[in-house]
C-alpha cells in the first residue's frame, strides 16, 4: 500500500472491529513504525503501554461511558440529539488498548529545538501516534483514538509513574472494513473542510 493509499483509507474506527485480537508480529511492526517517528532533539519522548486484560479494558470503558454522559449533558438539545447515535470508542471490542505516553524529561533539560517552542515535545509523541495509525491501516488494522477520560484516572489505572503523561488511548484491532466517510461527517456532527479553505498565501489573512 502506498503512503497516499494508507492516508486515504485511514479512519478513526469505533464500530468495525472484528472481535479478533491483533497478533503480536503485526503489533510489533505497527509499534516499530510508531517508534521511527521524528522527534524534537531526537528525544523520543513516547512509550506504549499495551493493555489486553479484559478487566482493565472494562474499567476504562466504564469510565469513558461516564465521561460521554457528562459531555452529552452539557450539549444544547439539538446537538445532544445528533450526538446520541455516535459511538465514541471501541475499547472492549478492539481487544487491545495502546496508551501512548509522553515523558517530557527524556533526553535531559537541553533538548535541541525545544527551548523556544516547549510544545514540540508533545508534538513529537503525537507524530508517533500518526505513524502508528497509518502503519495499522496498511496492515488492515483499525485504530480509534479515545480522549473521553480524566488523565488522573488513566494514570492510576495503568500505574504511570509521576511525570509520565497519557496522550492517547488507542483502540487497536482487526476490522471488517474501513468506513469511506468519517463517522462524524456521516452522522451529521461536522463535515470535512475543503482544502482550499485551509490553504493561505503569503499571510494568514488573504484578501
Ligand atoms: C486528538 C484526537 C482525539 C480524538 N478523540 C476521540 C474520541 O474520544 N472519541 C472518538 O470517537 N473519536 C475521537 N477522535 C477521532 C476523530 O473524531 C476523528 O479523527 C475525526 O472525526 C475524523 O475522522 P477520521 O479520523 O475517520 O478521518 C479523536 C481524534 C483525535 C486526533
XYZ file of C-alpha atoms and ligand atoms in Angstrom:
238
model
C 0.000 0.000 0.000
C 1.388 3.412 -0.893
C 1.533 6.088 1.772
C -1.138 8.048 -0.108
C -3.423 4.996 -0.155
C -2.939 4.492 3.590
C -3.704 8.174 4.245
C -6.927 7.948 2.206
C -8.018 4.634 3.757
C -7.240 5.577 7.390
C -10.300 6.060 9.597
C -10.975 6.551 13.249
C -12.554 3.153 13.981
C -15.196 2.512 16.628
C -17.778 0.025 15.309
C -15.905 -2.071 12.744
C -13.669 -4.229 14.970
C -14.000 -7.959 14.186
C -13.516 -9.121 17.787
C -10.212 -10.823 16.883
C -7.082 -9.624 18.669
C -4.218 -8.205 16.588
C -1.366 -10.744 16.535
C 1.955 -9.926 18.193
C 4.036 -9.838 14.978
C 1.674 -7.300 13.382
C 1.564 -5.266 16.583
C 5.377 -5.192 16.655
C 5.533 -3.837 13.079
C 2.984 -1.157 13.933
C 4.860 -0.111 17.077
C 8.149 -0.175 15.178
C 6.622 2.310 12.701
C 5.481 4.496 15.606
C 8.958 4.377 17.151
C 10.515 5.649 13.890
C 8.711 8.999 14.178
C 10.672 12.247 14.103
C 11.114 13.938 17.484
C 12.471 17.246 18.717
C 16.180 16.890 19.553
C 15.725 13.153 18.806
C 14.283 12.963 22.316
C 11.851 10.068 21.504
C 9.620 11.044 24.444
C 6.944 8.354 23.822
C 6.211 4.964 25.385
C 3.498 2.468 24.517
C 1.540 0.598 27.190
C -0.258 -2.370 25.623
C -3.400 -3.235 27.595
C -5.223 -6.526 26.996
C -6.534 -7.533 30.407
C -10.333 -7.659 29.930
C -10.880 -6.303 33.448
C -8.754 -3.208 32.692
C -10.474 -2.682 29.324
C -13.868 -2.916 31.082
C -12.841 -0.434 33.804
C -11.645 2.065 31.235
C -14.772 1.586 29.094
C -16.989 2.268 32.131
C -15.051 5.458 32.915
C -15.370 6.621 29.301
C -19.121 5.897 29.361
C -19.439 8.249 32.357
C -17.478 10.961 30.542
C -19.714 10.529 27.485
C -22.791 11.208 29.630
C -21.131 14.307 31.142
C -20.415 15.657 27.653
C -23.920 14.904 26.366
C -25.462 16.652 29.375
C -23.833 19.995 28.546
C -24.880 19.947 24.881
C -27.793 22.023 23.621
C -30.831 19.826 22.759
C -30.227 19.736 19.004
C -26.514 18.828 19.365
C -27.390 16.219 22.005
C -29.739 14.534 19.524
C -27.051 14.494 16.827
C -24.533 13.136 19.346
C -26.802 10.341 20.627
C -26.119 7.710 17.899
C -22.387 8.489 17.672
C -20.192 5.743 19.101
C -17.097 7.294 20.702
C -14.988 4.215 21.489
C -14.397 0.526 20.802
C -12.385 -0.263 23.925
C -13.548 -3.793 24.681
C -14.428 -4.763 21.077
C -10.917 -3.971 19.790
C -9.334 -6.282 22.383
C -6.181 -4.152 22.625
C -5.644 -0.699 24.044
C -2.394 1.112 23.445
C -1.812 4.012 25.788
C 0.738 6.356 24.262
C 2.522 8.298 26.965
C 4.819 11.308 26.999
C 7.952 11.853 29.099
C 8.978 15.487 28.940
C 12.181 14.814 30.906
C 13.558 12.269 28.438
C 16.828 13.484 26.952
C 17.554 15.865 29.849
C 16.937 19.604 30.146
C 18.676 20.751 26.936
C 16.530 19.409 24.123
C 17.774 20.748 20.813
C 14.873 22.682 19.279
C 12.510 22.691 22.282
C 13.845 25.766 24.091
C 11.730 28.200 22.102
C 8.654 26.027 21.485
C 8.042 23.845 24.563
C 5.078 22.057 22.930
C 7.409 20.405 20.394
C 7.901 17.588 22.918
C 4.220 16.641 22.840
C 4.080 17.254 19.079
C 6.745 14.538 18.754
C 4.674 11.994 20.677
C 1.661 12.805 18.536
C 3.740 12.167 15.406
C 4.446 8.669 16.747
C 0.684 8.201 17.029
C 0.160 9.240 13.420
C 2.874 6.804 12.266
C 1.170 4.070 14.295
C -2.221 4.927 12.787
C -1.002 4.845 9.178
C 1.023 1.643 9.662
C -2.000 -0.040 11.248
C -4.126 0.999 8.279
C -1.606 -0.579 5.888
C -1.969 -3.792 7.964
C -5.797 -3.578 7.753
C -5.857 -2.966 11.481
C -8.181 -0.281 12.808
C -7.282 2.437 15.320
C -9.692 4.566 17.334
C -8.406 7.439 19.455
C -10.278 7.846 22.743
C -9.915 11.116 24.638
C -13.060 10.945 26.795
C -11.146 10.325 30.041
C -9.720 12.101 33.050
C -5.917 11.836 32.915
C -5.587 11.033 36.664
C -7.960 8.063 36.230
C -5.928 6.593 33.368
C -2.651 7.364 35.144
C -3.852 5.359 38.124
C -5.390 2.544 36.019
C -2.121 1.687 34.282
C 0.226 2.819 37.075
C 2.044 5.598 35.237
C 4.969 6.984 37.238
C 4.968 10.661 38.197
C 5.839 12.898 35.264
C 4.623 10.481 32.593
C 1.555 11.907 30.854
C -1.025 9.858 28.955
C -1.522 11.374 25.494
C -3.954 8.895 23.949
C -5.798 5.653 24.455
C -5.847 3.915 21.095
C -8.253 1.034 20.443
C -6.355 -1.263 18.076
C -7.747 -4.340 16.353
C -8.534 -6.089 13.056
C -11.536 -4.611 11.218
C -14.241 -5.857 8.813
C -13.836 -2.704 6.736
C -12.845 0.939 6.908
C -15.720 3.396 6.515
C -15.240 5.656 3.497
C -16.627 8.725 5.250
C -15.676 9.711 8.828
C -18.407 8.815 11.354
C -18.730 12.431 12.491
C -19.394 13.530 8.912
C -21.772 10.620 8.105
C -23.782 11.227 11.262
C -24.078 14.982 10.776
C -21.762 16.192 13.561
C -19.180 18.007 11.437
C -18.107 17.749 7.771
C -14.614 17.962 6.323
C -13.448 21.454 5.344
C -12.440 21.896 1.723
C -8.643 22.026 1.285
C -8.986 25.373 -0.479
C -10.201 26.884 2.821
C -7.137 25.596 4.668
C -4.501 26.967 2.271
C -3.358 30.566 2.668
C -0.884 32.502 0.588
C 1.792 34.839 1.940
C -0.157 35.734 5.120
C -2.993 34.083 7.024
C -5.423 36.825 6.007
C -5.717 36.681 2.256
C -7.860 39.449 0.758
C -6.660 14.125 19.406
C -7.840 13.308 18.951
C -8.780 12.869 19.885
C -9.887 12.125 19.484
N -10.770 11.659 20.416
C -11.813 10.895 20.028
C -12.702 10.323 20.972
O -12.567 10.459 22.189
N -13.728 9.580 20.522
C -13.938 9.400 19.193
O -14.901 8.716 18.834
N -13.095 9.894 18.269
C -12.050 10.617 18.662
N -11.175 11.103 17.721
C -11.379 10.791 16.289
C -11.969 11.962 15.499
O -13.324 12.127 15.814
C -11.773 11.651 14.006
O -10.399 11.600 13.732
C -12.406 12.699 13.108
O -13.817 12.707 13.270
C -12.100 12.453 11.621
O -12.431 11.126 11.261
P -11.365 10.148 10.629
O -10.230 10.027 11.628
O -12.096 8.843 10.433
O -10.895 10.771 9.358
C -10.058 11.832 18.106
C -9.099 12.266 17.175
C -8.003 12.980 17.591
C -6.975 13.409 16.561
